[in-house]
Amino acid sequence: MDRVFIENLTVETVIGIYDWEREIRQAVSLDLEMDYDIQAAAASDDIADTLDYKAVSKRLIRFIEQSQFQLVET
């Protein structure tokens, strides 16, 4: 198993428990670590056999932007 990293992905979202926090969007920066078997991609040299980390990033950004959180730990 190999490891793929997405580092310093910054997204703005509503986060906080106080009313004033819930009225503004704040930047959240995160690092994502994914285990993935890249043997097929290495053997085929075909991008279709790889982990599409651009698609993962876009989906994560969309989810976070459309969500509202009370705690950073969420």
Short mmCIF file of C-alpha atoms in Angstrom, two decimals:
data_model
loop_
_atom_site.label_atom_id
_atom_site.label_comp_id
_atom_site.label_asym_id
_atom_site.label_seq_id
_atom_site.Cartn_x
_atom_site.Cartn_y
_atom_site.Cartn_z
CA MET A 1 0.00 0.00 0.00
CA ASP A 2 1.27 3.43 -0.89
CA ARG A 3 0.47 6.77 0.64
CA VAL A 4 -0.82 9.84 -1.19
CA PHE A 5 -0.83 13.24 0.50
CA ILE A 6 -2.85 16.38 -0.07
CA GLU A 7 -1.27 19.08 2.05
CA ASN A 8 -2.38 22.54 3.10
CA LEU A 9 -5.79 22.40 1.42
CA THR A 10 -7.47 25.63 2.53
CA VAL A 11 -11.25 26.00 2.46
CA GLU A 12 -13.58 28.66 3.86
CA THR A 13 -16.55 27.52 5.91
CA VAL A 14 -18.77 28.49 8.82
CA ILE A 15 -17.31 27.17 12.05
CA GLY A 16 -17.95 28.11 15.67
CA ILE A 17 -20.48 28.00 18.47
CA TYR A 18 -21.06 31.70 19.08
CA ASP A 19 -23.47 33.76 16.97
CA TRP A 20 -20.73 36.09 15.72
CA GLU A 21 -18.67 33.08 14.58
CA ARG A 22 -21.62 31.68 12.65
CA GLU A 23 -22.01 34.93 10.69
CA ILE A 24 -18.58 34.76 9.04
CA ARG A 25 -16.66 32.26 6.97
CA GLN A 26 -13.30 31.19 8.32
CA ALA A 27 -10.40 29.55 6.56
CA VAL A 28 -9.73 25.96 7.55
CA SER A 29 -6.49 24.36 6.41
CA LEU A 30 -6.10 20.60 6.38
CA ASP A 31 -3.77 17.81 5.40
CA LEU A 32 -5.13 14.54 4.05
CA GLU A 33 -3.27 11.24 3.99
CA MET A 34 -4.69 8.38 1.90
CA ASP A 35 -3.50 4.82 1.50
CA TYR A 36 -3.79 3.59 -2.07
CA ASP A 37 -2.35 0.75 -4.11
CA ILE A 38 -0.57 2.36 -7.08
CA GLN A 39 0.78 -0.89 -8.55
CA ALA A 40 -1.74 -0.92 -11.40
CA ALA A 41 -0.83 2.65 -12.39
CA ALA A 42 2.89 1.90 -12.18
CA ALA A 43 2.46 -1.16 -14.40
CA SER A 44 0.17 0.44 -16.99
CA ASP A 45 1.45 4.04 -16.99
CA ASP A 46 -2.24 4.96 -17.42
CA ILE A 47 -3.69 7.88 -15.50
CA ALA A 48 -7.05 6.08 -15.33
CA ASP A 49 -5.42 3.58 -12.92
CA THR A 50 -4.34 6.24 -10.44
CA LEU A 51 -6.02 7.91 -7.49
CA ASP A 52 -7.53 11.13 -8.82
CA TYR A 53 -6.48 13.42 -5.99
CA LYS A 54 -7.81 16.43 -7.90
CA ALA A 55 -11.30 14.88 -7.78
CA VAL A 56 -10.83 14.04 -4.09
CA SER A 57 -9.77 17.63 -3.38
CA LYS A 58 -12.69 19.13 -5.31
CA ARG A 59 -15.21 16.88 -3.54
CA LEU A 60 -13.74 17.69 -0.13
CA ILE A 61 -13.78 21.43 -0.87
CA ARG A 62 -17.41 21.26 -2.04
CA PHE A 63 -18.45 19.31 1.09
CA ILE A 64 -16.68 21.67 3.51
CA GLU A 65 -17.90 24.85 1.77
CA GLN A 66 -21.51 23.64 1.88
CA SER A 67 -21.32 22.52 5.52
CA GLN A 68 -21.44 24.37 8.81
CA PHE A 69 -19.56 23.11 11.85
CA GLN A 70 -19.61 24.02 15.51
CA LEU A 71 -16.28 22.48 16.49
CA VAL A 72 -12.91 22.44 14.75
CA GLU A 73 -12.59 18.83 15.91
CA THR A 74 -15.55 17.81 13.76
#
